[in-house]
């Protein structure tokens, strides 16, 4: 009989300790913050850090700039066009109609809205597989017909 009462007292003590742990967890763990408020605080902190960085202003119109400031430092560039390089992944486009449409939209938009000075040239680099390379060679010249800039 003594063993049974000892066993029951252990059960009661274990139940009491578990209840105390749950109460302590909720009491000490709730600092009037929940998942939503913590996420909001993190986003606000990141937003304030992003506004403090010295990011480039990409909204500046390049036509109003001074050409001499865009030429570079070296004197050996005199008379040679400045080259701006763009790298595109062009793989599996021959198998995907949606990728072909996205490529057409991107190239037409670049041809329509791309602005370069007379002495500047856009150099396009494509990483592609064999099938996509053939398709790109066919599509690219007709997509860049309306381009107002020099390109390679």
CSV table of N, CA and C in Angstrom, one decimal:
chain,number,residue,atom,x,y,z
A,1,UNK,N,0.8,-1.2,0.0
A,1,UNK,CA,0.0,0.0,0.0
A,1,UNK,C,0.9,1.3,0.0
A,2,UNK,N,2.0,1.2,0.7
A,2,UNK,CA,2.9,2.3,0.8
A,2,UNK,C,3.5,2.6,-0.6
A,3,UNK,N,3.7,1.6,-1.4
A,3,UNK,CA,4.3,1.8,-2.7
A,3,UNK,C,3.3,2.5,-3.6
A,4,UNK,N,2.0,2.2,-3.5
A,4,UNK,CA,1.0,2.7,-4.4
A,4,UNK,C,0.8,4.2,-4.1
A,5,UNK,N,0.8,4.6,-2.8
A,5,UNK,CA,0.7,6.0,-2.4
A,5,UNK,C,1.9,6.8,-2.9
A,6,UNK,N,3.1,6.2,-2.8
A,6,UNK,CA,4.3,6.9,-3.2
A,6,UNK,C,4.2,7.1,-4.8
A,7,UNK,N,3.8,6.1,-5.5
A,7,UNK,CA,3.6,6.2,-6.9
A,7,UNK,C,2.6,7.3,-7.3
A,8,UNK,N,1.5,7.3,-6.6
A,8,UNK,CA,0.5,8.4,-6.9
A,8,UNK,C,1.0,9.7,-6.5
A,9,UNK,N,1.8,9.9,-5.5
A,9,UNK,CA,2.4,11.2,-5.1
A,9,UNK,C,3.4,11.6,-6.2
A,10,UNK,N,4.1,10.7,-6.8
A,10,UNK,CA,5.0,11.0,-7.9
A,10,UNK,C,4.2,11.5,-9.1
A,11,UNK,N,3.1,10.8,-9.4
A,11,UNK,CA,2.2,11.2,-10.5
A,11,UNK,C,1.7,12.6,-10.3
A,12,UNK,N,1.2,12.9,-9.1
A,12,UNK,CA,0.7,14.2,-8.8
A,12,UNK,C,1.8,15.3,-8.9
A,13,UNK,N,3.0,15.0,-8.4
A,13,UNK,CA,4.1,16.0,-8.5
A,13,UNK,C,4.5,16.2,-9.9
A,14,UNK,N,4.5,15.1,-10.7
A,14,UNK,CA,4.8,15.3,-12.1
A,14,UNK,C,3.7,16.1,-12.9
A,15,UNK,N,2.5,15.9,-12.6
A,15,UNK,CA,1.4,16.6,-13.2
A,15,UNK,C,1.5,18.1,-12.7
A,16,UNK,N,1.8,18.3,-11.5
A,16,UNK,CA,1.9,19.7,-11.0
A,16,UNK,C,3.1,20.4,-11.7
A,17,UNK,N,4.2,19.7,-11.8
A,17,UNK,CA,5.4,20.3,-12.5
A,17,UNK,C,5.1,20.6,-14.0
A,18,UNK,N,4.4,19.7,-14.6
A,18,UNK,CA,4.0,20.0,-16.0
A,18,UNK,C,3.1,21.2,-16.1
A,19,UNK,N,2.2,21.3,-15.3
A,19,UNK,CA,1.3,22.5,-15.3
A,19,UNK,C,2.0,23.8,-15.0
A,20,UNK,N,3.0,23.7,-14.0
A,20,UNK,CA,3.8,24.9,-13.7
A,20,UNK,C,4.7,25.2,-14.9
A,21,UNK,N,5.2,24.3,-15.6
A,21,UNK,CA,6.0,24.6,-16.8
A,21,UNK,C,5.2,25.2,-17.9
A,22,UNK,N,4.0,24.8,-18.1
A,22,UNK,CA,3.1,25.4,-19.1
A,22,UNK,C,2.8,26.9,-18.7
A,23,UNK,N,2.5,27.1,-17.5
A,23,UNK,CA,2.2,28.4,-17.0
A,23,UNK,C,3.4,29.3,-17.1
A,24,UNK,N,4.6,28.8,-16.8
A,24,UNK,CA,5.8,29.6,-16.9
A,24,UNK,C,6.1,29.9,-18.3
A,25,UNK,N,5.9,29.0,-19.2
A,25,UNK,CA,6.2,29.2,-20.6
A,25,UNK,C,5.3,30.3,-21.2
A,26,UNK,N,4.0,30.3,-20.9
A,26,UNK,CA,3.2,31.3,-21.4
A,26,UNK,C,3.4,32.7,-20.7
A,27,UNK,N,3.7,32.6,-19.4
A,27,UNK,CA,3.9,33.9,-18.7
A,27,UNK,C,5.2,34.6,-19.1
A,28,UNK,N,6.3,33.8,-19.2
A,28,UNK,CA,7.6,34.4,-19.5
A,28,UNK,C,7.8,34.6,-21.0
A,29,UNK,N,7.1,33.7,-21.8
A,29,UNK,CA,7.3,33.8,-23.2
A,29,UNK,C,6.5,34.8,-23.9
A,30,UNK,N,5.5,35.3,-23.3
A,30,UNK,CA,4.6,36.3,-24.0
A,30,UNK,C,5.0,37.7,-23.5
A,31,UNK,N,5.9,38.4,-24.3
A,31,UNK,CA,6.3,39.7,-24.1
A,31,UNK,C,5.5,40.7,-24.9
A,32,UNK,N,4.2,40.4,-24.9
A,32,UNK,CA,3.2,41.2,-25.7
A,32,UNK,C,3.6,41.3,-27.2
A,33,UNK,N,4.3,40.2,-27.6
A,33,UNK,CA,4.6,40.1,-29.0
A,33,UNK,C,4.1,38.7,-29.5
A,34,UNK,N,3.7,38.7,-30.7
A,34,UNK,CA,3.4,37.4,-31.4
A,34,UNK,C,4.1,37.3,-32.7
A,35,UNK,N,3.8,36.3,-33.5
A,35,UNK,CA,4.5,36.1,-34.7
A,35,UNK,C,4.3,37.3,-35.7
A,36,UNK,N,3.1,37.8,-35.7
A,36,UNK,CA,2.8,39.0,-36.7
A,36,UNK,C,3.5,40.2,-36.3
A,37,UNK,N,3.5,40.5,-35.0
A,37,UNK,CA,4.2,41.8,-34.6
A,37,UNK,C,5.7,41.7,-34.7
A,38,UNK,N,6.2,40.5,-34.5
A,38,UNK,CA,7.7,40.3,-34.7
A,38,UNK,C,8.0,40.4,-36.2
A,39,UNK,N,7.2,39.8,-37.1
A,39,UNK,CA,7.5,39.9,-38.5
A,39,UNK,C,7.4,41.4,-38.9
A,40,UNK,N,6.4,42.1,-38.4
A,40,UNK,CA,6.3,43.5,-38.8
A,40,UNK,C,7.5,44.3,-38.3
A,41,UNK,N,8.0,44.0,-37.1
A,41,UNK,CA,9.1,44.8,-36.6
A,41,UNK,C,10.4,44.5,-37.5
A,42,UNK,N,10.5,43.2,-37.9
A,42,UNK,CA,11.7,42.9,-38.7
A,42,UNK,C,11.6,43.6,-40.1
A,43,UNK,N,10.4,43.6,-40.7
A,43,UNK,CA,10.3,44.3,-42.0
A,43,UNK,C,10.5,45.8,-41.8
A,44,UNK,N,10.1,46.4,-40.8
A,44,UNK,CA,10.3,47.8,-40.5
A,44,UNK,C,11.8,48.1,-40.4
A,45,UNK,N,12.5,47.2,-39.7
A,45,UNK,CA,14.0,47.4,-39.5
A,45,UNK,C,14.7,47.3,-40.8
A,46,UNK,N,14.3,46.3,-41.6
A,46,UNK,CA,14.9,46.1,-42.9
A,46,UNK,C,14.6,47.3,-43.8
A,47,UNK,N,13.4,47.8,-43.8
A,47,UNK,CA,13.1,49.0,-44.6
A,47,UNK,C,13.9,50.2,-44.2
A,48,UNK,N,14.1,50.4,-42.9
A,48,UNK,CA,14.9,51.5,-42.5
A,48,UNK,C,16.4,51.4,-42.9
A,49,UNK,N,16.9,50.1,-42.9
A,49,UNK,CA,18.2,49.9,-43.3
A,49,UNK,C,18.4,50.1,-44.8
A,50,UNK,N,17.4,49.7,-45.6
A,50,UNK,CA,17.4,49.9,-47.1
A,50,UNK,C,17.4,51.4,-47.5
A,51,UNK,N,16.7,52.2,-46.7
A,51,UNK,CA,16.6,53.6,-47.1
A,51,UNK,C,17.9,54.3,-46.8
A,52,UNK,N,18.7,53.8,-45.9
A,52,UNK,CA,20.0,54.4,-45.5
A,52,UNK,C,21.1,54.1,-46.4
A,53,UNK,N,20.9,53.1,-47.3
A,53,UNK,CA,22.0,52.7,-48.2
A,53,UNK,C,22.2,53.7,-49.3
A,54,UNK,N,23.3,53.7,-49.9
A,54,UNK,CA,23.6,54.6,-51.0
A,54,UNK,C,23.4,53.8,-52.3
A,55,UNK,N,22.1,53.6,-52.6
A,55,UNK,CA,21.8,52.8,-53.9
A,55,UNK,C,21.9,53.8,-55.1
A,56,UNK,N,22.1,53.2,-56.2
A,56,UNK,CA,22.2,54.0,-57.4
A,56,UNK,C,20.7,54.4,-57.8
A,57,UNK,N,20.6,55.6,-58.3
A,57,UNK,CA,19.3,56.0,-58.7
A,57,UNK,C,19.1,55.6,-60.2
A,58,UNK,N,18.3,54.6,-60.4
A,58,UNK,CA,18.2,54.1,-61.8
A,58,UNK,C,17.1,54.8,-62.6
A,59,UNK,N,16.5,55.8,-62.0
A,59,UNK,CA,15.4,56.6,-62.7
A,59,UNK,C,16.0,57.8,-63.4
A,60,UNK,N,17.3,58.0,-63.3
A,60,UNK,CA,17.9,59.2,-64.0
A,60,UNK,C,17.9,59.0,-65.5
A,61,UNK,N,17.5,60.0,-66.2
A,61,UNK,CA,17.5,59.9,-67.7
A,61,UNK,C,18.9,60.0,-68.2
A,62,UNK,N,19.4,59.1,-68.9
A,62,UNK,CA,20.8,59.1,-69.3
A,62,UNK,C,21.1,60.1,-70.5
A,63,UNK,N,20.0,60.5,-71.1
A,63,UNK,CA,20.2,61.5,-72.2
A,63,UNK,C,20.6,62.9,-71.7
A,64,UNK,N,20.2,63.2,-70.5
A,64,UNK,CA,20.5,64.5,-70.0
A,64,UNK,C,21.8,64.6,-69.4
A,65,UNK,N,22.5,63.5,-69.3
A,65,UNK,CA,23.9,63.4,-68.6
A,65,UNK,C,24.9,64.0,-69.6
A,66,UNK,N,26.1,64.2,-69.0
A,66,UNK,CA,27.2,64.7,-69.8
A,66,UNK,C,28.0,63.5,-70.4
A,67,UNK,N,28.2,63.4,-71.7
A,67,UNK,CA,28.8,62.3,-72.3
A,67,UNK,C,30.2,62.1,-71.8
A,68,UNK,N,30.9,63.1,-71.4
A,68,UNK,CA,32.3,63.0,-70.9
A,68,UNK,C,32.3,62.2,-69.6
A,69,UNK,N,31.3,62.3,-68.8
A,69,UNK,CA,31.3,61.6,-67.5
A,69,UNK,C,31.0,60.2,-67.7
A,70,UNK,N,30.5,59.7,-68.8
A,70,UNK,CA,30.2,58.3,-69.0
A,70,UNK,C,31.3,57.6,-69.8
A,71,UNK,N,32.3,58.3,-70.3
A,71,UNK,CA,33.2,57.7,-71.2
A,71,UNK,C,34.2,56.8,-70.5
A,72,UNK,N,34.6,57.1,-69.3
A,72,UNK,CA,35.6,56.3,-68.5
A,72,UNK,C,36.8,57.2,-68.3
A,73,UNK,N,37.7,56.6,-67.6
A,73,UNK,CA,38.9,57.4,-67.2
A,73,UNK,C,40.0,57.3,-68.2
A,74,UNK,N,40.2,56.2,-68.9
A,74,UNK,CA,41.4,56.1,-69.8
A,74,UNK,C,41.2,56.9,-71.1
A,75,UNK,N,42.4,57.4,-71.5
A,75,UNK,CA,42.4,58.1,-72.8
A,75,UNK,C,42.4,57.2,-74.0
A,76,UNK,N,42.6,55.9,-73.8
A,76,UNK,CA,42.7,55.0,-74.9
A,76,UNK,C,41.3,54.7,-75.4
A,77,UNK,N,40.2,55.2,-74.8
A,77,UNK,CA,38.8,54.9,-75.2
A,77,UNK,C,38.4,56.0,-76.2
A,78,UNK,N,39.2,57.0,-76.5
A,78,UNK,CA,38.8,58.0,-77.4
A,78,UNK,C,38.4,57.4,-78.8
A,79,UNK,N,37.3,57.7,-79.3
A,79,UNK,CA,36.9,57.2,-80.6
A,79,UNK,C,36.2,55.9,-80.6
A,80,UNK,N,36.4,55.1,-79.5
A,80,UNK,CA,35.8,53.8,-79.5
A,80,UNK,C,34.5,53.9,-78.7
A,81,UNK,N,33.5,53.1,-79.2
A,81,UNK,CA,32.2,53.2,-78.5
A,81,UNK,C,32.3,52.5,-77.1
A,82,UNK,N,31.6,53.1,-76.1
A,82,UNK,CA,31.5,52.4,-74.8
A,82,UNK,C,30.6,51.2,-74.9
A,83,UNK,N,31.0,50.2,-74.3
A,83,UNK,CA,30.2,48.9,-74.4
A,83,UNK,C,29.5,48.6,-73.1
A,84,UNK,N,28.3,48.3,-73.2
A,84,UNK,CA,27.5,47.9,-72.0
A,84,UNK,C,27.1,46.4,-72.3
A,85,UNK,N,27.5,45.6,-71.3
A,85,UNK,CA,27.3,44.1,-71.5
A,85,UNK,C,26.0,43.7,-70.7
A,86,UNK,N,25.3,42.8,-71.4
A,86,UNK,CA,24.1,42.2,-70.7
A,86,UNK,C,24.2,40.7,-70.9
A,87,UNK,N,24.0,39.9,-69.8
A,87,UNK,CA,24.1,38.5,-69.9
A,87,UNK,C,22.7,37.9,-69.6
A,88,UNK,N,22.3,37.0,-70.5
A,88,UNK,CA,21.0,36.3,-70.4
A,88,UNK,C,21.1,34.8,-70.4
A,89,UNK,N,20.3,34.2,-69.6
A,89,UNK,CA,20.2,32.7,-69.7
A,89,UNK,C,19.2,32.4,-70.7
A,90,UNK,N,19.5,31.6,-71.7
A,90,UNK,CA,18.6,31.3,-72.8
A,90,UNK,C,18.6,29.8,-73.0
A,91,UNK,N,18.2,29.0,-72.0
A,91,UNK,CA,18.2,27.6,-72.1
A,91,UNK,C,16.7,27.1,-72.0
A,92,UNK,N,16.5,26.0,-72.7
A,92,UNK,CA,15.2,25.3,-72.8
A,92,UNK,C,14.1,26.2,-73.4
A,93,UNK,N,14.5,27.2,-74.1
A,93,UNK,CA,13.5,28.1,-74.7
A,93,UNK,C,12.9,27.4,-75.9
A,94,UNK,N,13.6,26.6,-76.6
A,94,UNK,CA,13.1,25.9,-77.8
A,94,UNK,C,11.9,24.9,-77.4
A,95,UNK,N,11.8,24.5,-76.1
A,95,UNK,CA,10.8,23.6,-75.7
A,95,UNK,C,9.7,24.3,-75.0
A,96,UNK,N,9.8,25.6,-74.6
A,96,UNK,CA,8.8,26.2,-73.8
A,96,UNK,C,8.2,27.5,-74.5
A,97,UNK,N,7.0,27.4,-74.9
A,97,UNK,CA,6.3,28.5,-75.5
A,97,UNK,C,6.3,29.8,-74.6
A,98,UNK,N,6.0,29.5,-73.3
A,98,UNK,CA,5.9,30.7,-72.4
A,98,UNK,C,7.3,31.4,-72.3
A,99,UNK,N,8.4,30.6,-72.3
A,99,UNK,CA,9.7,31.3,-72.3
A,99,UNK,C,10.0,32.1,-73.5
A,100,UNK,N,9.5,31.6,-74.7
A,100,UNK,CA,9.7,32.3,-75.9
A,100,UNK,C,8.9,33.6,-75.9
A,101,UNK,N,7.7,33.6,-75.3
A,101,UNK,CA,6.9,34.8,-75.2
A,101,UNK,C,7.5,35.8,-74.3
A,102,UNK,N,8.1,35.3,-73.2
A,102,UNK,CA,8.8,36.2,-72.2
A,102,UNK,C,10.0,36.9,-72.9
A,103,UNK,N,10.7,36.1,-73.6
A,103,UNK,CA,11.9,36.6,-74.3
A,103,UNK,C,11.5,37.6,-75.3
A,104,UNK,N,10.4,37.4,-76.1
A,104,UNK,CA,10.0,38.4,-77.1
A,104,UNK,C,9.6,39.7,-76.4
A,105,UNK,N,8.8,39.6,-75.3
A,105,UNK,CA,8.4,40.8,-74.6
A,105,UNK,C,9.6,41.6,-74.1
A,106,UNK,N,10.6,40.8,-73.5
A,106,UNK,CA,11.8,41.5,-73.0
A,106,UNK,C,12.6,42.2,-74.1
A,107,UNK,N,12.8,41.5,-75.2
A,107,UNK,CA,13.6,42.1,-76.3
A,107,UNK,C,12.9,43.3,-76.9
A,108,UNK,N,11.6,43.2,-77.1
A,108,UNK,CA,10.8,44.3,-77.7
A,108,UNK,C,10.8,45.5,-76.8
A,109,UNK,N,10.7,45.2,-75.5
A,109,UNK,CA,10.7,46.3,-74.5
A,109,UNK,C,12.1,47.0,-74.5
A,110,UNK,N,13.1,46.2,-74.6
A,110,UNK,CA,14.5,46.8,-74.6
A,110,UNK,C,14.7,47.6,-75.9
A,111,UNK,N,14.2,47.1,-77.0
A,111,UNK,CA,14.4,47.8,-78.3
A,111,UNK,C,13.6,49.1,-78.2
A,112,UNK,N,12.4,49.1,-77.6
A,112,UNK,CA,11.6,50.3,-77.6
A,112,UNK,C,12.0,51.3,-76.6
A,113,UNK,N,12.4,50.9,-75.4
A,113,UNK,CA,12.7,51.8,-74.3
A,113,UNK,C,14.2,52.0,-74.0
A,114,UNK,N,15.1,51.2,-74.7
A,114,UNK,CA,16.5,51.3,-74.4
A,114,UNK,C,17.0,52.6,-75.0
A,115,UNK,N,17.8,53.4,-74.2
A,115,UNK,CA,18.4,54.6,-74.7
A,115,UNK,C,19.9,54.6,-74.4
A,116,UNK,N,20.6,54.8,-75.5
A,116,UNK,CA,22.1,54.9,-75.4
A,116,UNK,C,22.5,56.1,-76.2
A,117,UNK,N,23.7,56.6,-75.8
A,117,UNK,CA,24.3,57.7,-76.6
A,117,UNK,C,24.9,57.2,-77.9
A,118,UNK,N,25.3,58.1,-78.8
A,118,UNK,CA,25.8,57.7,-80.1
A,118,UNK,C,27.0,56.8,-80.0
A,119,UNK,N,27.9,57.1,-79.0
A,119,UNK,CA,29.1,56.4,-78.9
A,119,UNK,C,29.0,55.2,-78.0
A,120,UNK,N,27.8,54.7,-77.7
A,120,UNK,CA,27.6,53.6,-76.8
A,120,UNK,C,27.0,52.4,-77.5
A,121,UNK,N,27.3,51.2,-77.1
A,121,UNK,CA,26.9,50.0,-77.7
A,121,UNK,C,26.5,49.0,-76.7
A,122,UNK,N,25.4,48.3,-76.9
A,122,UNK,CA,24.9,47.2,-76.0
A,122,UNK,C,25.5,45.9,-76.6
A,123,UNK,N,26.2,45.1,-75.8
A,123,UNK,CA,26.7,43.8,-76.2
A,123,UNK,C,25.9,42.8,-75.4
A,124,UNK,N,25.1,42.0,-76.2
A,124,UNK,CA,24.3,40.9,-75.6
A,124,UNK,C,25.0,39.6,-75.6
A,125,UNK,N,25.1,39.0,-74.4
A,125,UNK,CA,25.7,37.6,-74.3
A,125,UNK,C,24.6,36.7,-73.8
A,126,UNK,N,24.5,35.5,-74.5
A,126,UNK,CA,23.5,34.5,-74.2
A,126,UNK,C,24.2,33.2,-73.8
A,127,UNK,N,23.7,32.6,-72.7
A,127,UNK,CA,24.2,31.3,-72.3
A,127,UNK,C,23.0,30.4,-72.8
A,128,UNK,N,23.3,29.5,-73.7
A,128,UNK,CA,22.2,28.7,-74.3
A,128,UNK,C,22.6,27.3,-74.6
A,129,UNK,N,21.6,26.4,-74.8
A,129,UNK,CA,21.9,25.1,-75.3
A,129,UNK,C,21.7,25.2,-76.8
A,130,UNK,N,22.0,24.0,-77.5
A,130,UNK,CA,22.0,24.0,-79.0
A,130,UNK,C,20.7,24.4,-79.6
A,131,UNK,N,19.6,23.8,-79.1
A,131,UNK,CA,18.3,24.1,-79.7
A,131,UNK,C,17.9,25.5,-79.5
A,132,UNK,N,18.1,26.0,-78.3
A,132,UNK,CA,17.8,27.4,-78.0
A,132,UNK,C,18.6,28.4,-78.8
A,133,UNK,N,19.9,28.0,-79.0
A,133,UNK,CA,20.8,28.9,-79.7
A,133,UNK,C,20.3,29.1,-81.1
A,134,UNK,N,19.9,28.1,-81.8
A,134,UNK,CA,19.4,28.2,-83.2
A,134,UNK,C,18.1,29.1,-83.2
A,135,UNK,N,17.2,28.9,-82.2
A,135,UNK,CA,16.0,29.7,-82.1
A,135,UNK,C,16.3,31.1,-81.9
A,136,UNK,N,17.3,31.4,-81.0
A,136,UNK,CA,17.7,32.8,-80.7
A,136,UNK,C,18.3,33.5,-81.8
A,137,UNK,N,19.1,32.8,-82.6
A,137,UNK,CA,19.7,33.4,-83.8
A,137,UNK,C,18.6,33.8,-84.8
A,138,UNK,N,17.5,33.1,-84.9
A,138,UNK,CA,16.4,33.4,-85.8
A,138,UNK,C,15.5,34.5,-85.2
A,139,UNK,N,15.3,34.5,-83.9
A,139,UNK,CA,14.4,35.5,-83.3
A,139,UNK,C,15.0,36.8,-83.1
A,140,UNK,N,16.2,36.9,-82.7
A,140,UNK,CA,16.8,38.1,-82.2
A,140,UNK,C,16.9,39.2,-83.2
A,141,UNK,N,17.3,39.0,-84.5
A,141,UNK,CA,17.4,40.1,-85.4
A,141,UNK,C,16.0,40.8,-85.7
A,142,UNK,N,14.9,40.0,-85.8
A,142,UNK,CA,13.6,40.6,-86.0
A,142,UNK,C,13.1,41.3,-84.8
A,143,UNK,N,13.5,40.9,-83.6
A,143,UNK,CA,13.0,41.5,-82.4
A,143,UNK,C,13.7,42.9,-82.1
A,144,UNK,N,14.9,43.0,-82.6
A,144,UNK,CA,15.7,44.2,-82.4
A,144,UNK,C,15.7,45.1,-83.6
A,145,UNK,N,14.8,44.9,-84.6
A,145,UNK,CA,14.7,45.8,-85.8
A,145,UNK,C,14.4,47.3,-85.4
A,146,UNK,N,13.6,47.5,-84.4
A,146,UNK,CA,13.2,48.9,-84.0
A,146,UNK,C,14.2,49.5,-83.0
A,147,UNK,N,15.3,48.8,-82.7
A,147,UNK,CA,16.2,49.4,-81.7
A,147,UNK,C,16.8,50.7,-82.2
A,148,UNK,N,16.9,51.6,-81.3
A,148,UNK,CA,17.5,52.9,-81.6
A,148,UNK,C,18.9,53.0,-81.2
A,149,UNK,N,19.5,51.9,-80.9
A,149,UNK,CA,20.9,51.9,-80.4
A,149,UNK,C,21.7,50.8,-81.1
A,150,UNK,N,23.0,50.9,-81.0
A,150,UNK,CA,23.9,49.9,-81.6
A,150,UNK,C,23.9,48.7,-80.7
A,151,UNK,N,24.0,47.5,-81.3
A,151,UNK,CA,24.1,46.3,-80.5
A,151,UNK,C,24.9,45.3,-81.2
A,152,UNK,N,25.5,44.4,-80.4
A,152,UNK,CA,26.2,43.2,-81.0
A,152,UNK,C,25.6,42.0,-80.4
